[in-house]
Amino acid sequence: MATIQVDIVSAEGEIHTGIASMVFAPAKMGEVGIAPRHAPMLTPLSPGEVRVLDEAGKEESFYITGGLLEVQPHLVTVLADTALRGDQLDEAAALASQQEAEEALKGASEETDLKRARQELTEARARYRAAQKLKGKR
């Protein structure tokens, strides 16, 4: 079976490095799947879940708040703004964060406030969805 090297890094440091048979990431234009020997690509990432399927078929999940995805034929690099391992996600905290972001959006008045509030809500919703999804896998 063909494999691909996967590195997930953020400003905090290296989050994951390993060999995979497939990688799924939340690109701005929709989810992308990267298999070994994929064509080179560079694309921005949206907040959401990065899934890494290892050689044995075990899936690991990571939550990112955005960043860049670089794909080479034998290497996938996720340069995340911030990233958490799936088991670090707290569903209750994610829901509280989403509710706070919704309230902030209601109270935003200036265009810059609205833009920031919308971004925070998008990130909070993505984190909550990832936490809910992972809860079912535990």
mmCIF file of N, CA and C in Angstrom:
data_model
loop_
_atom_site.group_PDB
_atom_site.id
_atom_site.type_symbol
_atom_site.label_atom_id
_atom_site.label_comp_id
_atom_site.label_asym_id
_atom_site.label_seq_id
_atom_site.Cartn_x
_atom_site.Cartn_y
_atom_site.Cartn_z
ATOM 1 N N MET A 1 0.845 -1.172 0.000
ATOM 2 C CA MET A 1 0.000 0.000 0.000
ATOM 3 C C MET A 1 0.899 1.246 0.000
ATOM 4 N N ALA A 2 0.569 2.198 -0.824
ATOM 5 C CA ALA A 2 1.313 3.452 -0.896
ATOM 6 C C ALA A 2 0.972 4.319 0.319
ATOM 7 N N THR A 3 1.945 5.084 0.774
ATOM 8 C CA THR A 3 1.737 5.946 1.935
ATOM 9 C C THR A 3 2.262 7.349 1.650
ATOM 10 N N ILE A 4 1.917 8.247 2.555
ATOM 11 C CA ILE A 4 2.330 9.641 2.435
ATOM 12 C C ILE A 4 2.702 10.150 3.835
ATOM 13 N N GLN A 5 3.749 10.950 3.912
ATOM 14 C CA GLN A 5 4.172 11.568 5.175
ATOM 15 C C GLN A 5 3.228 12.729 5.487
ATOM 16 N N VAL A 6 2.788 12.832 6.749
ATOM 17 C CA VAL A 6 1.881 13.901 7.169
ATOM 18 C C VAL A 6 2.500 14.643 8.350
ATOM 19 N N ASP A 7 2.597 15.958 8.222
ATOM 20 C CA ASP A 7 3.071 16.812 9.308
ATOM 21 C C ASP A 7 2.015 17.867 9.577
ATOM 22 N N ILE A 8 1.575 17.965 10.830
ATOM 23 C CA ILE A 8 0.623 18.995 11.240
ATOM 24 C C ILE A 8 1.338 19.854 12.273
ATOM 25 N N VAL A 9 1.484 21.132 11.955
ATOM 26 C CA VAL A 9 2.188 22.054 12.847
ATOM 27 C C VAL A 9 1.354 23.313 13.045
ATOM 28 N N SER A 10 1.589 23.962 14.191
ATOM 29 C CA SER A 10 0.952 25.244 14.465
ATOM 30 C C SER A 10 1.990 26.145 15.106
ATOM 31 N N ALA A 11 1.586 27.340 15.459
ATOM 32 C CA ALA A 11 2.496 28.278 16.110
ATOM 33 C C ALA A 11 3.003 27.706 17.437
ATOM 34 N N GLU A 12 2.210 26.849 18.069
ATOM 35 C CA GLU A 12 2.600 26.242 19.338
ATOM 36 C C GLU A 12 3.643 25.147 19.154
ATOM 37 N N GLY A 13 3.781 24.615 17.945
ATOM 38 C CA GLY A 13 4.758 23.555 17.686
ATOM 39 C C GLY A 13 4.167 22.431 16.865
ATOM 40 N N GLU A 14 4.899 21.330 16.818
ATOM 41 C CA GLU A 14 4.470 20.160 16.052
ATOM 42 C C GLU A 14 3.335 19.451 16.787
ATOM 43 N N ILE A 15 2.261 19.177 16.067
ATOM 44 C CA ILE A 15 1.096 18.506 16.639
ATOM 45 C C ILE A 15 1.102 17.025 16.287
ATOM 46 N N HIS A 16 1.500 16.720 15.046
ATOM 47 C CA HIS A 16 1.484 15.331 14.586
ATOM 48 C C HIS A 16 2.499 15.163 13.460
ATOM 49 N N THR A 17 3.152 14.034 13.445
ATOM 50 C CA THR A 17 3.971 13.631 12.313
ATOM 51 C C THR A 17 3.840 12.123 12.186
ATOM 52 N N GLY A 18 3.674 11.652 10.976
ATOM 53 C CA GLY A 18 3.514 10.222 10.779
ATOM 54 C C GLY A 18 3.240 9.862 9.335
ATOM 55 N N ILE A 19 3.014 8.579 9.124
ATOM 56 C CA ILE A 19 2.739 8.027 7.803
ATOM 57 C C ILE A 19 1.240 7.755 7.695
ATOM 58 N N ALA A 20 0.662 8.067 6.544
ATOM 59 C CA ALA A 20 -0.780 7.870 6.348
ATOM 60 C C ALA A 20 -1.057 7.266 4.979
ATOM 61 N N SER A 21 -2.245 6.690 4.867
ATOM 62 C CA SER A 21 -2.700 6.207 3.570
ATOM 63 C C SER A 21 -3.643 7.217 2.920
ATOM 64 N N MET A 22 -4.192 8.148 3.749
ATOM 65 C CA MET A 22 -5.114 9.161 3.238
ATOM 66 C C MET A 22 -5.223 10.281 4.255
ATOM 67 N N VAL A 23 -5.431 11.518 3.763
ATOM 68 C CA VAL A 23 -5.612 12.685 4.624
ATOM 69 C C VAL A 23 -6.816 13.465 4.100
ATOM 70 N N PHE A 24 -7.664 13.924 5.016
ATOM 71 C CA PHE A 24 -8.828 14.739 4.658
ATOM 72 C C PHE A 24 -8.704 16.068 5.390
ATOM 73 N N ALA A 25 -8.934 17.177 4.680
ATOM 74 C CA ALA A 25 -8.769 18.501 5.279
ATOM 75 C C ALA A 25 -9.865 19.449 4.802
ATOM 76 N N PRO A 26 -10.232 20.436 5.656
ATOM 77 C CA PRO A 26 -11.295 21.393 5.317
ATOM 78 C C PRO A 26 -10.771 22.598 4.526
ATOM 79 N N ALA A 27 -10.568 22.429 3.237
ATOM 80 C CA ALA A 27 -10.105 23.534 2.390
ATOM 81 C C ALA A 27 -11.216 24.585 2.281
ATOM 82 N N LYS A 28 -10.849 25.808 1.934
ATOM 83 C CA LYS A 28 -11.837 26.899 1.820
ATOM 84 C C LYS A 28 -12.961 26.560 0.847
ATOM 85 N N MET A 29 -12.634 25.841 -0.220
ATOM 86 C CA MET A 29 -13.636 25.523 -1.241
ATOM 87 C C MET A 29 -14.355 24.197 -0.972
ATOM 88 N N GLY A 30 -14.077 23.559 0.164
ATOM 89 C CA GLY A 30 -14.708 22.294 0.508
ATOM 90 C C GLY A 30 -13.664 21.279 0.944
ATOM 91 N N GLU A 31 -14.122 20.172 1.508
ATOM 92 C CA GLU A 31 -13.191 19.159 1.999
ATOM 93 C C GLU A 31 -12.407 18.533 0.860
ATOM 94 N N VAL A 32 -11.111 18.321 1.100
ATOM 95 C CA VAL A 32 -10.259 17.667 0.115
ATOM 96 C C VAL A 32 -9.722 16.375 0.707
ATOM 97 N N GLY A 33 -9.523 15.401 -0.154
ATOM 98 C CA GLY A 33 -8.900 14.140 0.231
ATOM 99 C C GLY A 33 -7.577 14.015 -0.500
ATOM 100 N N ILE A 34 -6.532 13.691 0.236
ATOM 101 C CA ILE A 34 -5.201 13.602 -0.350
ATOM 102 C C ILE A 34 -4.688 12.187 -0.178
ATOM 103 N N ALA A 35 -4.382 11.560 -1.283
ATOM 104 C CA ALA A 35 -3.815 10.210 -1.293
ATOM 105 C C ALA A 35 -2.339 10.314 -1.673
ATOM 106 N N PRO A 36 -1.575 9.254 -1.439
ATOM 107 C CA PRO A 36 -0.173 9.270 -1.864
ATOM 108 C C PRO A 36 -0.054 9.598 -3.348
ATOM 109 N N ARG A 37 1.000 10.315 -3.676
ATOM 110 C CA ARG A 37 1.305 10.750 -5.050
ATOM 111 C C ARG A 37 0.278 11.754 -5.590
ATOM 112 N N HIS A 38 -0.378 12.480 -4.700
ATOM 113 C CA HIS A 38 -1.314 13.537 -5.098
ATOM 114 C C HIS A 38 -0.538 14.643 -5.811
ATOM 115 N N ALA A 39 -1.168 15.316 -6.714
ATOM 116 C CA ALA A 39 -0.540 16.444 -7.405
ATOM 117 C C ALA A 39 -0.211 17.551 -6.406
ATOM 118 N N PRO A 40 0.878 18.278 -6.610
ATOM 119 C CA PRO A 40 1.215 19.375 -5.711
ATOM 120 C C PRO A 40 0.071 20.398 -5.645
ATOM 121 N N MET A 41 -0.120 20.936 -4.441
ATOM 122 C CA MET A 41 -1.226 21.859 -4.232
ATOM 123 C C MET A 41 -0.918 22.713 -3.006
ATOM 124 N N LEU A 42 -1.383 23.940 -3.026
ATOM 125 C CA LEU A 42 -1.307 24.846 -1.877
ATOM 126 C C LEU A 42 -2.666 25.519 -1.783
ATOM 127 N N THR A 43 -3.338 25.376 -0.638
ATOM 128 C CA THR A 43 -4.680 25.932 -0.500
ATOM 129 C C THR A 43 -4.921 26.392 0.933
ATOM 130 N N PRO A 44 -5.706 27.470 1.102
ATOM 131 C CA PRO A 44 -6.057 27.903 2.463
ATOM 132 C C PRO A 44 -7.048 26.919 3.092
ATOM 133 N N LEU A 45 -6.996 26.822 4.419
ATOM 134 C CA LEU A 45 -7.881 25.933 5.156
ATOM 135 C C LEU A 45 -8.897 26.723 5.966
ATOM 136 N N SER A 46 -10.083 26.161 6.109
ATOM 137 C CA SER A 46 -11.135 26.716 6.950
ATOM 138 C C SER A 46 -11.056 26.057 8.324
ATOM 139 N N PRO A 47 -11.696 26.651 9.323
ATOM 140 C CA PRO A 47 -11.764 25.973 10.617
ATOM 141 C C PRO A 47 -12.489 24.642 10.459
ATOM 142 N N GLY A 48 -11.994 23.620 11.100
ATOM 143 C CA GLY A 48 -12.638 22.316 11.009
ATOM 144 C C GLY A 48 -11.722 21.179 11.385
ATOM 145 N N GLU A 49 -12.075 20.003 10.910
ATOM 146 C CA GLU A 49 -11.404 18.768 11.294
ATOM 147 C C GLU A 49 -10.473 18.272 10.190
ATOM 148 N N VAL A 50 -9.259 17.948 10.579
ATOM 149 C CA VAL A 50 -8.312 17.267 9.690
ATOM 150 C C VAL A 50 -8.295 15.818 10.152
ATOM 151 N N ARG A 51 -8.514 14.900 9.215
ATOM 152 C CA ARG A 51 -8.518 13.470 9.545
ATOM 153 C C ARG A 51 -7.351 12.800 8.845
ATOM 154 N N VAL A 52 -6.626 11.975 9.591
ATOM 155 C CA VAL A 52 -5.472 11.248 9.064
ATOM 156 C C VAL A 52 -5.753 9.760 9.215
ATOM 157 N N LEU A 53 -5.784 9.051 8.107
ATOM 158 C CA LEU A 53 -6.023 7.613 8.096
ATOM 159 C C LEU A 53 -4.676 6.917 7.968
ATOM 160 N N ASP A 54 -4.278 6.170 9.008
ATOM 161 C CA ASP A 54 -2.959 5.538 8.970
ATOM 162 C C ASP A 54 -2.980 4.249 8.148
ATOM 163 N N GLU A 55 -1.815 3.599 8.052
ATOM 164 C CA GLU A 55 -1.678 2.396 7.222
ATOM 165 C C GLU A 55 -2.584 1.261 7.671
ATOM 166 N N ALA A 56 -2.868 1.187 8.965
ATOM 167 C CA ALA A 56 -3.700 0.120 9.514
ATOM 168 C C ALA A 56 -5.189 0.431 9.415
ATOM 169 N N GLY A 57 -5.545 1.621 8.922
ATOM 170 C CA GLY A 57 -6.943 1.997 8.803
ATOM 171 C C GLY A 57 -7.476 2.753 10.004
ATOM 172 N N LYS A 58 -6.617 3.039 10.999
ATOM 173 C CA LYS A 58 -7.025 3.800 12.174
ATOM 174 C C LYS A 58 -7.045 5.285 11.814
ATOM 175 N N GLU A 59 -8.107 5.972 12.239
ATOM 176 C CA GLU A 59 -8.263 7.396 11.924
ATOM 177 C C GLU A 59 -7.962 8.256 13.143
ATOM 178 N N GLU A 60 -7.141 9.289 12.945
ATOM 179 C CA GLU A 60 -6.873 10.282 13.977
ATOM 180 C C GLU A 60 -7.478 11.592 13.517
ATOM 181 N N SER A 61 -8.043 12.348 14.465
ATOM 182 C CA SER A 61 -8.666 13.625 14.137
ATOM 183 C C SER A 61 -7.974 14.759 14.863
ATOM 184 N N PHE A 62 -7.932 15.909 14.179
ATOM 185 C CA PHE A 62 -7.335 17.119 14.722
ATOM 186 C C PHE A 62 -8.268 18.270 14.383
ATOM 187 N N TYR A 63 -8.424 19.217 15.316
ATOM 188 C CA TYR A 63 -9.229 20.397 15.060
ATOM 189 C C TYR A 63 -8.271 21.553 14.770
ATOM 190 N N ILE A 64 -8.532 22.289 13.671
ATOM 191 C CA ILE A 64 -7.722 23.466 13.339
ATOM 192 C C ILE A 64 -8.631 24.681 13.188
ATOM 193 N N THR A 65 -8.064 25.855 13.412
ATOM 194 C CA THR A 65 -8.846 27.084 13.253
ATOM 195 C C THR A 65 -8.617 27.726 11.891
ATOM 196 N N GLY A 66 -7.878 27.087 11.045
ATOM 197 C CA GLY A 66 -7.551 27.617 9.722
ATOM 198 C C GLY A 66 -6.073 27.453 9.478
ATOM 199 N N GLY A 67 -5.613 27.927 8.331
ATOM 200 C CA GLY A 67 -4.195 27.828 8.006
ATOM 201 C C GLY A 67 -3.995 27.537 6.534
ATOM 202 N N LEU A 68 -2.930 26.804 6.240
ATOM 203 C CA LEU A 68 -2.587 26.438 4.866
ATOM 204 C C LEU A 68 -2.320 24.943 4.770
ATOM 205 N N LEU A 69 -2.654 24.391 3.625
ATOM 206 C CA LEU A 69 -2.379 22.998 3.316
ATOM 207 C C LEU A 69 -1.419 22.968 2.142
ATOM 208 N N GLU A 70 -0.263 22.325 2.337
ATOM 209 C CA GLU A 70 0.697 22.146 1.244
ATOM 210 C C GLU A 70 0.790 20.662 0.954
ATOM 211 N N VAL A 71 0.608 20.306 -0.312
ATOM 212 C CA VAL A 71 0.663 18.909 -0.722
ATOM 213 C C VAL A 71 1.771 18.731 -1.745
ATOM 214 N N GLN A 72 2.629 17.757 -1.482
ATOM 215 C CA GLN A 72 3.653 17.291 -2.415
ATOM 216 C C GLN A 72 3.360 15.816 -2.646
ATOM 217 N N PRO A 73 3.913 15.203 -3.689
ATOM 218 C CA PRO A 73 3.571 13.799 -3.966
ATOM 219 C C PRO A 73 3.757 12.838 -2.790
ATOM 220 N N HIS A 74 4.738 13.097 -1.908
ATOM 221 C CA HIS A 74 4.974 12.186 -0.785
ATOM 222 C C HIS A 74 4.946 12.885 0.570
ATOM 223 N N LEU A 75 4.387 14.106 0.609
ATOM 224 C CA LEU A 75 4.348 14.866 1.858
ATOM 225 C C LEU A 75 3.134 15.793 1.895
ATOM 226 N N VAL A 76 2.398 15.737 3.007
ATOM 227 C CA VAL A 76 1.294 16.665 3.270
ATOM 228 C C VAL A 76 1.671 17.455 4.512
ATOM 229 N N THR A 77 1.642 18.780 4.404
ATOM 230 C CA THR A 77 1.943 19.636 5.544
ATOM 231 C C THR A 77 0.740 20.533 5.822
ATOM 232 N N VAL A 78 0.244 20.475 7.040
ATOM 233 C CA VAL A 78 -0.825 21.356 7.492
ATOM 234 C C VAL A 78 -0.165 22.403 8.379
ATOM 235 N N LEU A 79 -0.201 23.643 7.922
ATOM 236 C CA LEU A 79 0.321 24.773 8.696
ATOM 237 C C LEU A 79 -0.885 25.458 9.323
ATOM 238 N N ALA A 80 -1.226 25.047 10.534
ATOM 239 C CA ALA A 80 -2.448 25.503 11.187
ATOM 240 C C ALA A 80 -2.211 26.766 11.997
ATOM 241 N N ASP A 81 -3.222 27.643 12.025
ATOM 242 C CA ASP A 81 -3.168 28.803 12.911
ATOM 243 C C ASP A 81 -3.069 28.301 14.348
ATOM 244 N N THR A 82 -4.020 27.470 14.741
ATOM 245 C CA THR A 82 -3.966 26.728 16.003
ATOM 246 C C THR A 82 -4.522 25.344 15.734
ATOM 247 N N ALA A 83 -4.092 24.373 16.520
ATOM 248 C CA ALA A 83 -4.536 22.999 16.303
ATOM 249 C C ALA A 83 -4.623 22.262 17.635
ATOM 250 N N LEU A 84 -5.583 21.357 17.707
ATOM 251 C CA LEU A 84 -5.759 20.493 18.874
ATOM 252 C C LEU A 84 -5.953 19.069 18.398
ATOM 253 N N ARG A 85 -5.447 18.128 19.166
ATOM 254 C CA ARG A 85 -5.756 16.726 18.900
ATOM 255 C C ARG A 85 -7.231 16.506 19.239
ATOM 256 N N GLY A 86 -7.858 15.582 18.564
ATOM 257 C CA GLY A 86 -9.277 15.329 18.781
ATOM 258 C C GLY A 86 -9.630 15.040 20.223
ATOM 259 N N ASP A 87 -8.763 14.317 20.937
ATOM 260 C CA ASP A 87 -9.070 13.980 22.320
ATOM 261 C C ASP A 87 -8.918 15.162 23.280
ATOM 262 N N GLN A 88 -8.415 16.297 22.790
ATOM 263 C CA GLN A 88 -8.295 17.496 23.609
ATOM 264 C C GLN A 88 -9.535 18.382 23.527
ATOM 265 N N LEU A 89 -10.455 18.057 22.611
ATOM 266 C CA LEU A 89 -11.663 18.863 22.449
ATOM 267 C C LEU A 89 -12.653 18.586 23.574
ATOM 268 N N ASP A 90 -13.231 19.636 24.118
ATOM 269 C CA ASP A 90 -14.226 19.554 25.175
ATOM 270 C C ASP A 90 -15.551 20.039 24.595
ATOM 271 N N GLU A 91 -16.521 19.135 24.495
ATOM 272 C CA GLU A 91 -17.798 19.478 23.870
ATOM 273 C C GLU A 91 -18.517 20.608 24.605
ATOM 274 N N ALA A 92 -18.534 20.573 25.924
ATOM 275 C CA ALA A 92 -19.226 21.614 26.698
ATOM 276 C C ALA A 92 -18.561 22.973 26.490
ATOM 277 N N ALA A 93 -17.239 23.001 26.498
ATOM 278 C CA ALA A 93 -16.519 24.262 26.279
ATOM 279 C C ALA A 93 -16.749 24.775 24.864
ATOM 280 N N ALA A 94 -16.795 23.859 23.902
ATOM 281 C CA ALA A 94 -17.034 24.249 22.511
ATOM 282 C C ALA A 94 -18.426 24.842 22.348
ATOM 283 N N LEU A 95 -19.422 24.244 23.003
ATOM 284 C CA LEU A 95 -20.789 24.769 22.938
ATOM 285 C C LEU A 95 -20.863 26.151 23.594
ATOM 286 N N ALA A 96 -20.217 26.320 24.733
ATOM 287 C CA ALA A 96 -20.206 27.621 25.409
ATOM 288 C C ALA A 96 -19.536 28.676 24.535
ATOM 289 N N SER A 97 -18.458 28.308 23.865
ATOM 290 C CA SER A 97 -17.758 29.222 22.966
ATOM 291 C C SER A 97 -18.654 29.620 21.795
ATOM 292 N N GLN A 98 -19.402 28.657 21.277
ATOM 293 C CA GLN A 98 -20.323 28.951 20.169
ATOM 294 C C GLN A 98 -21.408 29.913 20.619
ATOM 295 N N GLN A 99 -21.957 29.694 21.795
ATOM 296 C CA GLN A 99 -23.010 30.580 22.310
ATOM 297 C C GLN A 99 -22.477 31.991 22.550
ATOM 298 N N GLU A 100 -21.260 32.111 23.078
ATOM 299 C CA GLU A 100 -20.642 33.423 23.279
ATOM 300 C C GLU A 100 -20.440 34.143 21.946
ATOM 301 N N ALA A 101 -20.006 33.394 20.928
ATOM 302 C CA ALA A 101 -19.789 33.990 19.608
ATOM 303 C C ALA A 101 -21.100 34.462 18.996
ATOM 304 N N GLU A 102 -22.186 33.695 19.195
ATOM 305 C CA GLU A 102 -23.494 34.104 18.692
ATOM 306 C C GLU A 102 -23.958 35.395 19.367
ATOM 307 N N GLU A 103 -23.740 35.516 20.672
ATOM 308 C CA GLU A 103 -24.104 36.729 21.401
ATOM 309 C C GLU A 103 -23.265 37.922 20.931
ATOM 310 N N ALA A 104 -21.981 37.688 20.706
ATOM 311 C CA ALA A 104 -21.103 38.764 20.230
ATOM 312 C C ALA A 104 -21.550 39.249 18.859
ATOM 313 N N LEU A 105 -22.005 38.331 18.018
ATOM 314 C CA LEU A 105 -22.477 38.706 16.680
ATOM 315 C C LEU A 105 -23.735 39.567 16.776
ATOM 316 N N LYS A 106 -24.614 39.243 17.696
ATOM 317 C CA LYS A 106 -25.835 40.039 17.875
ATOM 318 C C LYS A 106 -25.507 41.460 18.326
ATOM 319 N N GLY A 107 -24.463 41.611 19.142
ATOM 320 C CA GLY A 107 -24.104 42.912 19.674
ATOM 321 C C GLY A 107 -23.130 43.704 18.814
ATOM 322 N N ALA A 108 -22.639 43.129 17.731
ATOM 323 C CA ALA A 108 -21.662 43.818 16.882
ATOM 324 C C ALA A 108 -22.342 44.933 16.104
ATOM 325 N N SER A 109 -21.650 46.069 16.004
ATOM 326 C CA SER A 109 -22.237 47.204 15.307
ATOM 327 C C SER A 109 -21.416 47.654 14.104
ATOM 328 N N GLU A 110 -20.131 47.781 14.262
ATOM 329 C CA GLU A 110 -19.289 48.236 13.154
ATOM 330 C C GLU A 110 -18.932 47.069 12.248
ATOM 331 N N GLU A 111 -18.564 47.390 11.017
ATOM 332 C CA GLU A 111 -18.232 46.358 10.041
ATOM 333 C C GLU A 111 -17.081 45.478 10.523
ATOM 334 N N THR A 112 -16.068 46.079 11.147
ATOM 335 C CA THR A 112 -14.943 45.276 11.645
ATOM 336 C C THR A 112 -15.393 44.356 12.769
ATOM 337 N N ASP A 113 -16.301 44.834 13.632
ATOM 338 C CA ASP A 113 -16.839 43.988 14.694
ATOM 339 C C ASP A 113 -17.629 42.825 14.107
ATOM 340 N N LEU A 114 -18.433 43.112 13.086
ATOM 341 C CA LEU A 114 -19.223 42.060 12.445
ATOM 342 C C LEU A 114 -18.340 40.998 11.816
ATOM 343 N N LYS A 115 -17.299 41.444 11.120
ATOM 344 C CA LYS A 115 -16.396 40.487 10.461
ATOM 345 C C LYS A 115 -15.715 39.597 11.494
ATOM 346 N N ARG A 116 -15.200 40.190 12.561
ATOM 347 C CA ARG A 116 -14.519 39.422 13.604
ATOM 348 C C ARG A 116 -15.494 38.473 14.297
ATOM 349 N N ALA A 117 -16.705 38.936 14.575
ATOM 350 C CA ALA A 117 -17.717 38.114 15.242
ATOM 351 C C ALA A 117 -18.123 36.932 14.368
ATOM 352 N N ARG A 118 -18.257 37.173 13.068
ATOM 353 C CA ARG A 118 -18.608 36.072 12.150
ATOM 354 C C ARG A 118 -17.500 35.023 12.110
ATOM 355 N N GLN A 119 -16.239 35.479 12.081
ATOM 356 C CA GLN A 119 -15.112 34.552 12.067
ATOM 357 C C GLN A 119 -15.071 33.731 13.351
ATOM 358 N N GLU A 120 -15.279 34.375 14.483
ATOM 359 C CA GLU A 120 -15.287 33.667 15.759
ATOM 360 C C GLU A 120 -16.421 32.648 15.814
ATOM 361 N N LEU A 121 -17.581 33.003 15.271
ATOM 362 C CA LEU A 121 -18.704 32.076 15.253
ATOM 363 C C LEU A 121 -18.403 30.887 14.347
ATOM 364 N N THR A 122 -17.803 31.121 13.198
ATOM 365 C CA THR A 122 -17.437 30.028 12.286
ATOM 366 C C THR A 122 -16.487 29.060 12.972
ATOM 367 N N GLU A 123 -15.472 29.592 13.648
ATOM 368 C CA GLU A 123 -14.516 28.743 14.357
ATOM 369 C C GLU A 123 -15.183 27.976 15.489
ATOM 370 N N ALA A 124 -16.050 28.643 16.246
ATOM 371 C CA ALA A 124 -16.724 27.996 17.370
ATOM 372 C C ALA A 124 -17.645 26.879 16.890
ATOM 373 N N ARG A 125 -18.373 27.124 15.816
ATOM 374 C CA ARG A 125 -19.263 26.088 15.271
ATOM 375 C C ARG A 125 -18.463 24.886 14.784
ATOM 376 N N ALA A 126 -17.350 25.138 14.104
ATOM 377 C CA ALA A 126 -16.509 24.048 13.613
ATOM 378 C C ALA A 126 -15.953 23.232 14.772
ATOM 379 N N ARG A 127 -15.524 23.908 15.835
ATOM 380 C CA ARG A 127 -14.994 23.203 17.010
ATOM 381 C C ARG A 127 -16.088 22.350 17.658
ATOM 382 N N TYR A 128 -17.292 22.897 17.766
ATOM 383 C CA TYR A 128 -18.389 22.154 18.379
ATOM 384 C C TYR A 128 -18.767 20.934 17.535
ATOM 385 N N ARG A 129 -18.848 21.113 16.212
ATOM 386 C CA ARG A 129 -19.155 19.967 15.327
ATOM 387 C C ARG A 129 -18.097 18.881 15.468
ATOM 388 N N ALA A 130 -16.831 19.281 15.502
ATOM 389 C CA ALA A 130 -15.746 18.302 15.637
ATOM 390 C C ALA A 130 -15.855 17.586 16.991
ATOM 391 N N ALA A 131 -16.152 18.321 18.054
ATOM 392 C CA ALA A 131 -16.291 17.708 19.376
ATOM 393 C C ALA A 131 -17.446 16.728 19.409
ATOM 394 N N GLN A 132 -18.573 17.087 18.793
ATOM 395 C CA GLN A 132 -19.722 16.179 18.744
ATOM 396 C C GLN A 132 -19.383 14.917 17.959
ATOM 397 N N LYS A 133 -18.730 15.084 16.841
ATOM 398 C CA LYS A 133 -18.375 13.945 16.002
ATOM 399 C C LYS A 133 -17.427 13.004 16.736
ATOM 400 N N LEU A 134 -16.453 13.568 17.411
ATOM 401 C CA LEU A 134 -15.481 12.754 18.138
ATOM 402 C C LEU A 134 -16.108 12.065 19.348
ATOM 403 N N LYS A 135 -17.112 12.691 19.943
ATOM 404 C CA LYS A 135 -17.785 12.090 21.091
ATOM 405 C C LYS A 135 -18.395 10.734 20.704
ATOM 406 N N GLY A 136 -18.926 10.664 19.492
ATOM 407 C CA GLY A 136 -19.509 9.421 19.013
ATOM 408 C C GLY A 136 -18.487 8.339 18.739
ATOM 409 N N LYS A 137 -17.223 8.716 18.524
ATOM 410 C CA LYS A 137 -16.163 7.744 18.238
ATOM 411 C C LYS A 137 -15.499 7.198 19.489
ATOM 412 N N ARG A 138 -15.670 7.895 20.613
ATOM 413 C CA ARG A 138 -14.979 7.491 21.850
ATOM 414 C C ARG A 138 -15.609 6.293 22.484
#
